[in-house]
mmCIF file of C-alpha atoms in Angstrom:
data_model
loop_
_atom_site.group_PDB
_atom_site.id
_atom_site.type_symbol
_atom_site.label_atom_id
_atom_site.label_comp_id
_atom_site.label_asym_id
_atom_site.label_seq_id
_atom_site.Cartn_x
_atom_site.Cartn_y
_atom_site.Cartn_z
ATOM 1 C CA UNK T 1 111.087 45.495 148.510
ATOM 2 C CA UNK T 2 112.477 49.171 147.669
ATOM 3 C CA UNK T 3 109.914 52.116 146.753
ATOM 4 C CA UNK T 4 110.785 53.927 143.922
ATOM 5 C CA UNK T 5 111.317 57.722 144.661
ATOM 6 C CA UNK T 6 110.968 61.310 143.731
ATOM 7 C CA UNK T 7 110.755 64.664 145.875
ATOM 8 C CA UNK T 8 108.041 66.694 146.057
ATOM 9 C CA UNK T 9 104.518 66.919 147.691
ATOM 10 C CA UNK T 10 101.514 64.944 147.581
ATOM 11 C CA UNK T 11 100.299 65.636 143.777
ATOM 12 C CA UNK T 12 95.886 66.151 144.061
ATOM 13 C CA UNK T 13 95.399 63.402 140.995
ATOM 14 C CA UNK T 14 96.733 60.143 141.271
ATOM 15 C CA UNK T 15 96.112 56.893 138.869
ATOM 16 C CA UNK T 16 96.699 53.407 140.111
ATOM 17 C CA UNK T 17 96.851 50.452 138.042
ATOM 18 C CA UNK T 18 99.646 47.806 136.137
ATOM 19 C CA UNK T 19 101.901 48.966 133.113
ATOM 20 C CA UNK T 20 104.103 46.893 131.028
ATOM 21 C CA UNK T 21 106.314 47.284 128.350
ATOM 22 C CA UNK T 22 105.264 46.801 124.785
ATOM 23 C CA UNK T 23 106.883 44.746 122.138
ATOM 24 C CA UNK T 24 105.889 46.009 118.683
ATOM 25 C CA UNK T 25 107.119 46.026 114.873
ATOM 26 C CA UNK T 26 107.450 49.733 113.357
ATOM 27 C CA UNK T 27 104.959 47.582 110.823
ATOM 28 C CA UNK T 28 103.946 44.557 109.925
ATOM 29 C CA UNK T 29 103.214 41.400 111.596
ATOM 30 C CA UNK T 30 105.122 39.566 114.256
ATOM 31 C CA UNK T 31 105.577 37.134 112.194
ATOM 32 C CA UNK T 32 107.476 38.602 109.345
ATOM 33 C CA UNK T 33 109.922 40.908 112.138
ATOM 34 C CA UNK T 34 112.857 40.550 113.340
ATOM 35 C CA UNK T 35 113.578 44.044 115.359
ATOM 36 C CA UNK T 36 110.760 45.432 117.697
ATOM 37 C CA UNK T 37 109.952 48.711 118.575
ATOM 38 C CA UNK T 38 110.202 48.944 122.911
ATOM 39 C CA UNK T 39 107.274 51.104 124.317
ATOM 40 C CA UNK T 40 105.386 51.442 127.802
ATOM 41 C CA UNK T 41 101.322 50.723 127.769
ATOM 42 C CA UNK T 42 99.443 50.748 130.799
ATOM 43 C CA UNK T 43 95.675 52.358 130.943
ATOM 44 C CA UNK T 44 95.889 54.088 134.002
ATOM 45 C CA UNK T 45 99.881 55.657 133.346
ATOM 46 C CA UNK T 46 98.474 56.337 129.520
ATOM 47 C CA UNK T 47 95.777 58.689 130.982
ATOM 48 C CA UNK T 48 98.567 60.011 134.017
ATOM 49 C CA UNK T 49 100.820 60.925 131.342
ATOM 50 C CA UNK T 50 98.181 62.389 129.375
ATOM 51 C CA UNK T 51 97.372 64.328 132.389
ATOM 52 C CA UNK T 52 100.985 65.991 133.214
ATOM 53 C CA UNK T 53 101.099 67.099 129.542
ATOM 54 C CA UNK T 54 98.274 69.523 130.124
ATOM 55 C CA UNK T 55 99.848 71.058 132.775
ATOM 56 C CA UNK T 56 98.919 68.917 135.953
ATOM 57 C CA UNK T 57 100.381 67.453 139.073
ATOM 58 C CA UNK T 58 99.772 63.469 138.745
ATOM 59 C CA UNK T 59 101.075 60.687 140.635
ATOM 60 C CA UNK T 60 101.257 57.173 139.296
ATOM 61 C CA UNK T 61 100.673 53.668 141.883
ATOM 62 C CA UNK T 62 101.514 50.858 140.676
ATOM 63 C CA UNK T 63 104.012 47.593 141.239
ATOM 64 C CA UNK T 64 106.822 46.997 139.253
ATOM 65 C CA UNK T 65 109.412 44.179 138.738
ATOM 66 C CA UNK T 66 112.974 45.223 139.926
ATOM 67 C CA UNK T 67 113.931 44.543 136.430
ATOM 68 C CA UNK T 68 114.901 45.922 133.220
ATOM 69 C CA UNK T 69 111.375 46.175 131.790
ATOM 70 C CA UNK T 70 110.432 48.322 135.081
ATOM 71 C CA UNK T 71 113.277 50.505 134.877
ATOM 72 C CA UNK T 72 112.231 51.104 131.457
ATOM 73 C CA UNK T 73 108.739 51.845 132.520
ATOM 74 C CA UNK T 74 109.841 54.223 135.598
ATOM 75 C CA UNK T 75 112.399 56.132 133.457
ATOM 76 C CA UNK T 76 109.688 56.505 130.513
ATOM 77 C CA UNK T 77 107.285 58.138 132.843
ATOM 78 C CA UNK T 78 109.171 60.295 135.219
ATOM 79 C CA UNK T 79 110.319 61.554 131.096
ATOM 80 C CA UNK T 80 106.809 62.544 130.995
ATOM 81 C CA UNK T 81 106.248 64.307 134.003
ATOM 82 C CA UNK T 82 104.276 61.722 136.300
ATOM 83 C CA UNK T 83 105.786 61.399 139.829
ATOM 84 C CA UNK T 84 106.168 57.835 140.646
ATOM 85 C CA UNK T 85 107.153 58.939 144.661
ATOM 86 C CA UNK T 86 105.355 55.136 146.070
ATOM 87 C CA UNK T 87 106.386 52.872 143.167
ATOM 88 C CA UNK T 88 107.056 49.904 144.570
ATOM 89 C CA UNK T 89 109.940 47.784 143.138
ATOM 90 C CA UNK T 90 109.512 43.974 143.445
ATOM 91 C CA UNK T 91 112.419 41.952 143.375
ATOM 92 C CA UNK T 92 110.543 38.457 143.497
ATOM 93 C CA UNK T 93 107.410 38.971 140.504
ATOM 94 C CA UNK T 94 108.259 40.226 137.041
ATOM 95 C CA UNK T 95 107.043 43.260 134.840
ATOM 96 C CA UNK T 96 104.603 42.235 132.287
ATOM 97 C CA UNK T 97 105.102 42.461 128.682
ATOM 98 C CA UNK T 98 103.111 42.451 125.606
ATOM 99 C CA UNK T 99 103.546 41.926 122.326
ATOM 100 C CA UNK T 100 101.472 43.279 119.420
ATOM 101 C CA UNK T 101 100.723 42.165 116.354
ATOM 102 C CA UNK T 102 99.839 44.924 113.750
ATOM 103 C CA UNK T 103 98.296 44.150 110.438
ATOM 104 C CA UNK T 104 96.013 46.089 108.307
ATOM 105 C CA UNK T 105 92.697 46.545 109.423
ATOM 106 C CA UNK T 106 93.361 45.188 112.686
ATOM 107 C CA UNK T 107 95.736 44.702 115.619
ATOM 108 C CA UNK T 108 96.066 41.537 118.264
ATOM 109 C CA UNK T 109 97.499 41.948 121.200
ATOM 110 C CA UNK T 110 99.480 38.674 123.290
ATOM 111 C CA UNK T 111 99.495 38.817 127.037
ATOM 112 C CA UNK T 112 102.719 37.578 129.148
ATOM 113 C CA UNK T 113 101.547 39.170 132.755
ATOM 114 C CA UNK T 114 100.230 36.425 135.567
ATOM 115 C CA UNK T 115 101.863 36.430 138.021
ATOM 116 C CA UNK T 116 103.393 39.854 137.589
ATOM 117 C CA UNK T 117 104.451 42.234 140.059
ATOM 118 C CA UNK T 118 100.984 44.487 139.535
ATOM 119 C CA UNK T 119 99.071 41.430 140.422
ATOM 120 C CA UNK T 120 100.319 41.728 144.079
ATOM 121 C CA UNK T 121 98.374 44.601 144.496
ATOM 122 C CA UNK T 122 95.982 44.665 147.412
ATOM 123 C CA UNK T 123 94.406 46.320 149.901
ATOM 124 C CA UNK T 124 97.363 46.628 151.902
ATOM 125 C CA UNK T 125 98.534 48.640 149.799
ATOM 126 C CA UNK T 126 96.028 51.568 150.554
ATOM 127 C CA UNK T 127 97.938 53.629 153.326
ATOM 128 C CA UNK T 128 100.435 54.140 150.100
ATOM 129 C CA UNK T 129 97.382 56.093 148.173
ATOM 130 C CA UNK T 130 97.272 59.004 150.584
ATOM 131 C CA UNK T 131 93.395 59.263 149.241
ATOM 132 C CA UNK T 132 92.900 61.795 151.870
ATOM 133 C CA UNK T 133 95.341 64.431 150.076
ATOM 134 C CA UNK T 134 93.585 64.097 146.772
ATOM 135 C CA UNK T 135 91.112 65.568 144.662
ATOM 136 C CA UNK T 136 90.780 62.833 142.359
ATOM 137 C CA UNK T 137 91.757 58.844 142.091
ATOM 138 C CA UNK T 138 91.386 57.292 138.360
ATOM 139 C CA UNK T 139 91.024 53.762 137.976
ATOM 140 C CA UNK T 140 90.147 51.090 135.722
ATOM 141 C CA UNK T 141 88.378 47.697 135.791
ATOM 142 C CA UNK T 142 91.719 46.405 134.333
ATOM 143 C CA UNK T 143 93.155 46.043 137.718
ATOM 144 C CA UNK T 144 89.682 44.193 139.104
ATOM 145 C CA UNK T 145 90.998 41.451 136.567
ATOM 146 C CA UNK T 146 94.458 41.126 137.270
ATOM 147 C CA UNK T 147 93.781 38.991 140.515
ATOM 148 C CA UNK T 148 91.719 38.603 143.384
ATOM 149 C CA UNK T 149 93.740 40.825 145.679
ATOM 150 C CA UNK T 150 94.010 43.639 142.854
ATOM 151 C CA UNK T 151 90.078 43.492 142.180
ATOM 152 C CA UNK T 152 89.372 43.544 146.536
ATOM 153 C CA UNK T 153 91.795 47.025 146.410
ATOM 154 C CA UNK T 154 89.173 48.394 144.241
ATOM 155 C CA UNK T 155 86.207 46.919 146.288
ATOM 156 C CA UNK T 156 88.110 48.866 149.092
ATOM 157 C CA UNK T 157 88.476 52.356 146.709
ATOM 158 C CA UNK T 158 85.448 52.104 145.610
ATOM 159 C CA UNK T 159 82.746 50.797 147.837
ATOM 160 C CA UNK T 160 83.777 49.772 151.126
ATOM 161 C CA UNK T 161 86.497 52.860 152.402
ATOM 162 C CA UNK T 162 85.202 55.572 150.358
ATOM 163 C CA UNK T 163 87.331 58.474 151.414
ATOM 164 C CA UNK T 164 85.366 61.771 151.772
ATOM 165 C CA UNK T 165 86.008 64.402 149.217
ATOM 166 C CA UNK T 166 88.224 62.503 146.420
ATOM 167 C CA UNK T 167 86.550 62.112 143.382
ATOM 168 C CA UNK T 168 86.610 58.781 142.018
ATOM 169 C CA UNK T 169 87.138 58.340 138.338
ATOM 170 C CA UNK T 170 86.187 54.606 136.698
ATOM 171 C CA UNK T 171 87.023 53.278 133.306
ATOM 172 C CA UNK T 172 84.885 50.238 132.291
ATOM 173 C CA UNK T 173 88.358 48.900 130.549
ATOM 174 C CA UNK T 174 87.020 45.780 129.626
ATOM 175 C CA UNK T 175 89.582 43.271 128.316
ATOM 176 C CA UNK T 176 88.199 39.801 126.970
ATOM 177 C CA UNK T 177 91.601 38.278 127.298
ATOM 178 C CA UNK T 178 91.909 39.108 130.755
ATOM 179 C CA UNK T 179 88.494 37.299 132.444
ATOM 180 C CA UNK T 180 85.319 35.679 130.857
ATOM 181 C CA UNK T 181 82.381 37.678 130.129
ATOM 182 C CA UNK T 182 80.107 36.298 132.438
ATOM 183 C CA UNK T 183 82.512 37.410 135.602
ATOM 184 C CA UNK T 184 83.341 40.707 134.133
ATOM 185 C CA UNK T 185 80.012 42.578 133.121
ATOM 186 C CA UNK T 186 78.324 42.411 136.630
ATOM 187 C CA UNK T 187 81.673 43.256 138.282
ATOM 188 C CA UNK T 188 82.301 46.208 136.350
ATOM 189 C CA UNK T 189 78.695 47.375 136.288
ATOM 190 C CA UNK T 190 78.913 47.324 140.313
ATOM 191 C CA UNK T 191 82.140 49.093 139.938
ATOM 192 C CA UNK T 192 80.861 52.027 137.530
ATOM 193 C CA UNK T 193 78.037 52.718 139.624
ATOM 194 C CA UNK T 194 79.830 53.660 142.538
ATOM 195 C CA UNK T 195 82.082 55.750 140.818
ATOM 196 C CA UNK T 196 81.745 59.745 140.605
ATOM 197 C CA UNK T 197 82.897 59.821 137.209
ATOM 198 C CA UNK T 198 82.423 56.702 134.614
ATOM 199 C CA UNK T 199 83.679 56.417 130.906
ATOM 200 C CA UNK T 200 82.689 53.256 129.368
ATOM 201 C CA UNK T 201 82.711 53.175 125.452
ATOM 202 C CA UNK T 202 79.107 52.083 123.683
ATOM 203 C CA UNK T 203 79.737 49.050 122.102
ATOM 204 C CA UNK T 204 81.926 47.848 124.840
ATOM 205 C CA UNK T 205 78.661 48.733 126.856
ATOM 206 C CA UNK T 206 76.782 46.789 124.057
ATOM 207 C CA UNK T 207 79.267 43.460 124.350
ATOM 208 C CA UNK T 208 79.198 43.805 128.320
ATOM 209 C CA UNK T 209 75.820 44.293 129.442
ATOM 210 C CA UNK T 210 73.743 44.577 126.330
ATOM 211 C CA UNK T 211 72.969 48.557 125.889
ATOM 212 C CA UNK T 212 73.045 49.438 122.328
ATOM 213 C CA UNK T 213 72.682 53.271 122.680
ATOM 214 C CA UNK T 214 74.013 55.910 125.219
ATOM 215 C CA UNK T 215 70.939 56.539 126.873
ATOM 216 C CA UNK T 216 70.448 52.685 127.718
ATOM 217 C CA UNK T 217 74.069 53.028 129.097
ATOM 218 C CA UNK T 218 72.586 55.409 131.697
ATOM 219 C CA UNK T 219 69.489 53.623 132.439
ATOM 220 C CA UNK T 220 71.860 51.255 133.879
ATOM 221 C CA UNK T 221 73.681 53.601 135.563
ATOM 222 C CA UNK T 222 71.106 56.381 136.150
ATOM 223 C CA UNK T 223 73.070 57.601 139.439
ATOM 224 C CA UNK T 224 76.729 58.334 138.386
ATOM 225 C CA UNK T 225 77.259 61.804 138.486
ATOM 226 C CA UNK T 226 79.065 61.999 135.431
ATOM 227 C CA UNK T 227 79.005 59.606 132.686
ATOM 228 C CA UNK T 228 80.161 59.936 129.692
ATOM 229 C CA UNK T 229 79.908 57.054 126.436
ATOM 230 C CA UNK T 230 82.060 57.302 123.725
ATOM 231 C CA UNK T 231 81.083 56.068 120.351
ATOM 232 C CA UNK T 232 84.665 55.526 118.601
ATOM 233 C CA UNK T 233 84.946 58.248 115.784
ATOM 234 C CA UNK T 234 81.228 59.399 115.790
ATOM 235 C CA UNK T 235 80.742 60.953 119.144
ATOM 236 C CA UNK T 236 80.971 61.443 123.182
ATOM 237 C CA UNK T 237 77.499 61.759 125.338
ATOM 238 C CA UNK T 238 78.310 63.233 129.039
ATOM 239 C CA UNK T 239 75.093 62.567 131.372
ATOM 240 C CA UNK T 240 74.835 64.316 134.226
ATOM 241 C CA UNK T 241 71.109 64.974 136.047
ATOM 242 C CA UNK T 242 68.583 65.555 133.348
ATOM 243 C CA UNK T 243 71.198 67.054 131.305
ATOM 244 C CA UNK T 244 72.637 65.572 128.288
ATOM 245 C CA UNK T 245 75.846 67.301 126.531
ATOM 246 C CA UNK T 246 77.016 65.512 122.955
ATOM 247 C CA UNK T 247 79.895 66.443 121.388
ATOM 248 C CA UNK T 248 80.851 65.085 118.149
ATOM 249 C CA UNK T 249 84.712 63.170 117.425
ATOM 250 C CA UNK T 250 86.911 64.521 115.087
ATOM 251 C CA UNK T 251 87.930 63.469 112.107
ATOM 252 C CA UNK T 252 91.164 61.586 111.925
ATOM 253 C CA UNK T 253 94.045 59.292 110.231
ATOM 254 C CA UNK T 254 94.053 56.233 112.335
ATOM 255 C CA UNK T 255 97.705 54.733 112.455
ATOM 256 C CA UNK T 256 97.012 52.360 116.010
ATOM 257 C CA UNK T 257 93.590 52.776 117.950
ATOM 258 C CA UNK T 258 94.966 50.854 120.706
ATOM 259 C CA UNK T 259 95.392 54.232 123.697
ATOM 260 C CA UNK T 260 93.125 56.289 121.821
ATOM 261 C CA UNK T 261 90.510 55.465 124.833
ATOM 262 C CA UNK T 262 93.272 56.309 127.728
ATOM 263 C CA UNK T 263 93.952 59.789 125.908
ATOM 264 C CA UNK T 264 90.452 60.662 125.686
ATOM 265 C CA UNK T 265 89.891 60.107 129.125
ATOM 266 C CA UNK T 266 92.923 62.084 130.372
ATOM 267 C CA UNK T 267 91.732 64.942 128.019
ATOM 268 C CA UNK T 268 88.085 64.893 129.396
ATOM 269 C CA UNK T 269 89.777 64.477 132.972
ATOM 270 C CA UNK T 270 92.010 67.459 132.629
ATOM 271 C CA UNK T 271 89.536 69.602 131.016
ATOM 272 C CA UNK T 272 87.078 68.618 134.343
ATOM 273 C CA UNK T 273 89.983 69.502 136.724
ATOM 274 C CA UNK T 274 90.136 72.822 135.181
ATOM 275 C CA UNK T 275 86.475 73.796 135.427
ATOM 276 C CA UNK T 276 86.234 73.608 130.782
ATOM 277 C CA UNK T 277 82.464 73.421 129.988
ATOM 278 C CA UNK T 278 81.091 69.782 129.172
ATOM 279 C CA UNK T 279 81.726 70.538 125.363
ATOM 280 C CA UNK T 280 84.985 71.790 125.791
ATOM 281 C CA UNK T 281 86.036 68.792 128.242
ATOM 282 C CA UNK T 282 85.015 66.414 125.770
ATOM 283 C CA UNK T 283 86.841 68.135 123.024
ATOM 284 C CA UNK T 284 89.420 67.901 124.526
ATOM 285 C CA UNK T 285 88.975 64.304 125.420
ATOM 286 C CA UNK T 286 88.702 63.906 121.562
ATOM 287 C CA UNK T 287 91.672 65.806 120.433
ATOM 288 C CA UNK T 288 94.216 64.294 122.524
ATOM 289 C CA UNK T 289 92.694 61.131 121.502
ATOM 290 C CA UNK T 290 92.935 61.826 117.463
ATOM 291 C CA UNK T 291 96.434 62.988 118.361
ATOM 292 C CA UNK T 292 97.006 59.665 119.869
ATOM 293 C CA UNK T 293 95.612 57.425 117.020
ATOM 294 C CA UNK T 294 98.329 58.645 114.576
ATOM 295 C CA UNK T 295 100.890 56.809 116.100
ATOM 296 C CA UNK T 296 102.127 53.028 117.400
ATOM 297 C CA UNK T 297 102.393 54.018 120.938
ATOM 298 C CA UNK T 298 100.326 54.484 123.032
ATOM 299 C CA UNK T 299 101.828 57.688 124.826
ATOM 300 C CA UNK T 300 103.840 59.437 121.161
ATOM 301 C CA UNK T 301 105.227 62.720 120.954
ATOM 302 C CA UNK T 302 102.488 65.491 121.777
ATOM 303 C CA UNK T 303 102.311 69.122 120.600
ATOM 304 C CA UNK T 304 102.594 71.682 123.070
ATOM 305 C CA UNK T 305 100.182 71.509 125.781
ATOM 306 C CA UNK T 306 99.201 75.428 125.101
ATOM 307 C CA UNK T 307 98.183 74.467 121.255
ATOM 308 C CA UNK T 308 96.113 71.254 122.661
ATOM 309 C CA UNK T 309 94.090 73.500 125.227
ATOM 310 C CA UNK T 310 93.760 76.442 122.574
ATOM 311 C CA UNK T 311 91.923 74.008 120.065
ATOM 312 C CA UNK T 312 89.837 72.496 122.217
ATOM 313 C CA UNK T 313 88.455 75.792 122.545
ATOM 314 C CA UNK T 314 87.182 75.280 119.195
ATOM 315 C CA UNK T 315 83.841 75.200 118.698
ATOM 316 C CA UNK T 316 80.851 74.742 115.374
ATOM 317 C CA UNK T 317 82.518 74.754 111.917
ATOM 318 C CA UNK T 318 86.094 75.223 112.979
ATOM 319 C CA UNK T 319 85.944 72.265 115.382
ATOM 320 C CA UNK T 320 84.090 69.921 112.839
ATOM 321 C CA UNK T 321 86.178 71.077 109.795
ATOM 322 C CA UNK T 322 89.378 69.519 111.677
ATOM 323 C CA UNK T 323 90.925 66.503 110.012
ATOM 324 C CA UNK T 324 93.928 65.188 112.158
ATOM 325 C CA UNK T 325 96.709 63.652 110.837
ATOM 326 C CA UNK T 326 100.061 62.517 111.418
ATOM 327 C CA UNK T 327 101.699 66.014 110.895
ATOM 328 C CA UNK T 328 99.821 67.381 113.812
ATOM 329 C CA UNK T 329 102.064 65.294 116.084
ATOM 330 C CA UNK T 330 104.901 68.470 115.310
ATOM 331 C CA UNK T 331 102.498 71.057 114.354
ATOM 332 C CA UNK T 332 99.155 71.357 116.083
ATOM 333 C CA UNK T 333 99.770 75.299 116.260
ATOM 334 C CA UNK T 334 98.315 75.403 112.616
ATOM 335 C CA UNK T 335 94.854 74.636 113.645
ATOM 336 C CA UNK T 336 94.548 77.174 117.356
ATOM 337 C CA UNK T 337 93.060 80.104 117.090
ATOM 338 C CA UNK T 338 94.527 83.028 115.961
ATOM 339 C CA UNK T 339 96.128 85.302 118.683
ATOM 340 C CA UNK T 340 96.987 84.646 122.206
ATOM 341 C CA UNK T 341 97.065 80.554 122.444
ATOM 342 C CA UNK T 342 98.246 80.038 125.944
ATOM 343 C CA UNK T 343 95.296 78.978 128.242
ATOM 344 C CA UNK T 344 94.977 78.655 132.092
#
């Protein structure tokens, strides 16, 4: 087995978790297509990619199949800034794949990963994660279903090595297809509550563990620093303490929703790395998610990192009076305030 390399230091963020490529039609169903659209969807490299648009160091963990699908996947991302330095390249399990199916309304998604390189993930593999040189680890309960090594790697992130220091950042991620219900809500609930930050969306909360409103979200989780709910187009609800911040979605064209959760939580993420306000972090959560939903990928073409920070800056009537759509993929500039748009 070779490692997949890049120079530089030890980047503070890191994201660890499986990516495969993605089979798609521009439109339409499988069915009816002969020519598919190649792309690269993984949760945790969605929100690391997210992440190094807005201007951050992030390093990617992950197995891949010494294969064309995994080249595909390394070249994609190093393209969008992630360093992939301890990338490990297996020549004896495959990349997964994925197809999707799109038709209106509604979008199914068909699995082709056992036995895939990511699902050799273990706890061996934590001397590669250099926890000790970071200031925060984002991870997913994805990975806890991939395999029984994968899930004991997070036990080991987690719970039972917590490394001093690093923040660790936990989305729920629950996929049906991936394990029954009845293994995956008490797993994940004893995986979110050990976490420092948690996103877990409401009615994924709702199908999990029964919790039909925010606040019974964090009745369940009452000790997680910060938590934050999203409700889909309506709204995001950050607990932390007493304190409750809500910060309402914006409007937008939905092309794909599949990646709009990944986006959001590399917006909030970067906006908590740079010290943004709760409102602001979440806004920006939202924006790079509406940005995301106008397209079939899961990581499209963004605007300039500089416009995306200057909206989210946004605030009363000229946040809510945004309606995102498709031509904000080229132009976001239109909608940041007037003046001096760079932010640090």
């Amino acid at each position: 087995m070779k490692t997949e390399g890049t120079e530089g230091g030890t980047p503070p963020i890191l994201c660890l978790g499986e990516t495969m490529v993605l089979l798609t039609p521009d439109e339409g169903p499988l069915a009816k297509n002969s020519h598919l659209g190649i792309h690269v969807g993984g949760a945790e490299s969605n929100v690391a990619a997210g992440i190094a648009h807005l201007g951050h160091r992030v390093e990617w963990i992950s197995r891949l199949g010494n294969d064309p699908f995994g080249q595909i996947i390394a070249d994609f991302l190093r393209g969008r800034g992630v360093c992939l330095d301890r990338v490990q390249m297996d020549a004896d399990r495959p990349t997964g794949i994925y197809f999707k199916d799109r038709e209106p309304g509604a979008s199914r998604v068909y699995y082709y990963r056992a036995g895939s390189a990511a699902s050799a993930l273990s706890p061996r593999d934590s001397a590669l994660l250099s926890l000790e040189k970071r200031t925060l680890c984002h991870v997913s309960g994805i990975t806890a279903a991939l395999s029984a090594s994968a899930n004991s790697l997070l036990q080991h992130i987690l719970i039972d090595h917590r490394v001093p220091d690093v923040l660790i950042s936990f989305d729920v991620n629950y996929r049906p297809a991936l394990w029954p219900l009845e293994a995956a809500a008490p797993r994940l609930l004893e995986l979110a509550r050990h976490a420092d930050i948690a996103v877990v969306g409401r009615d994924e909360a709702q199908g999990l563990w029964g919790t039909e409103r925010a606040e019974d979200v964090r009745e369940i989780l009452p000790d997680v620093p910060h938590l934050v709910v999203k409700d889909a187009g309506i709204e995001a609800v950050h607990f932390t303490g007493e304190t409750v911040t809500r910060q309402p979605a914006l409007a937008a064209e939905i092309v794909e929703p599949v990646g709009a959760g990944d986006a959001f939580a590399a917006g909030y993420l970067a906006g908590f790395i740079r010290g943004f306000d709760t409102p602001r972090a979440l806004r920006l959560g939202h924006l790079m998610a509406g940005l995301t939903l106008q397209h079939v990928s899961d990581l499209p073409p963004l605007p300039p990192s500089e416009d995306i920070l200057a909206v989210s800056g946004l605030d009363g009537d000229d946040w809510s009076g945004i309606r995102l759509n498709a031509s904000h993929l080229d132009d976001l500039h239109s909608l940041a305030p007037k003046g001096n748009t760079r932010v640090h």
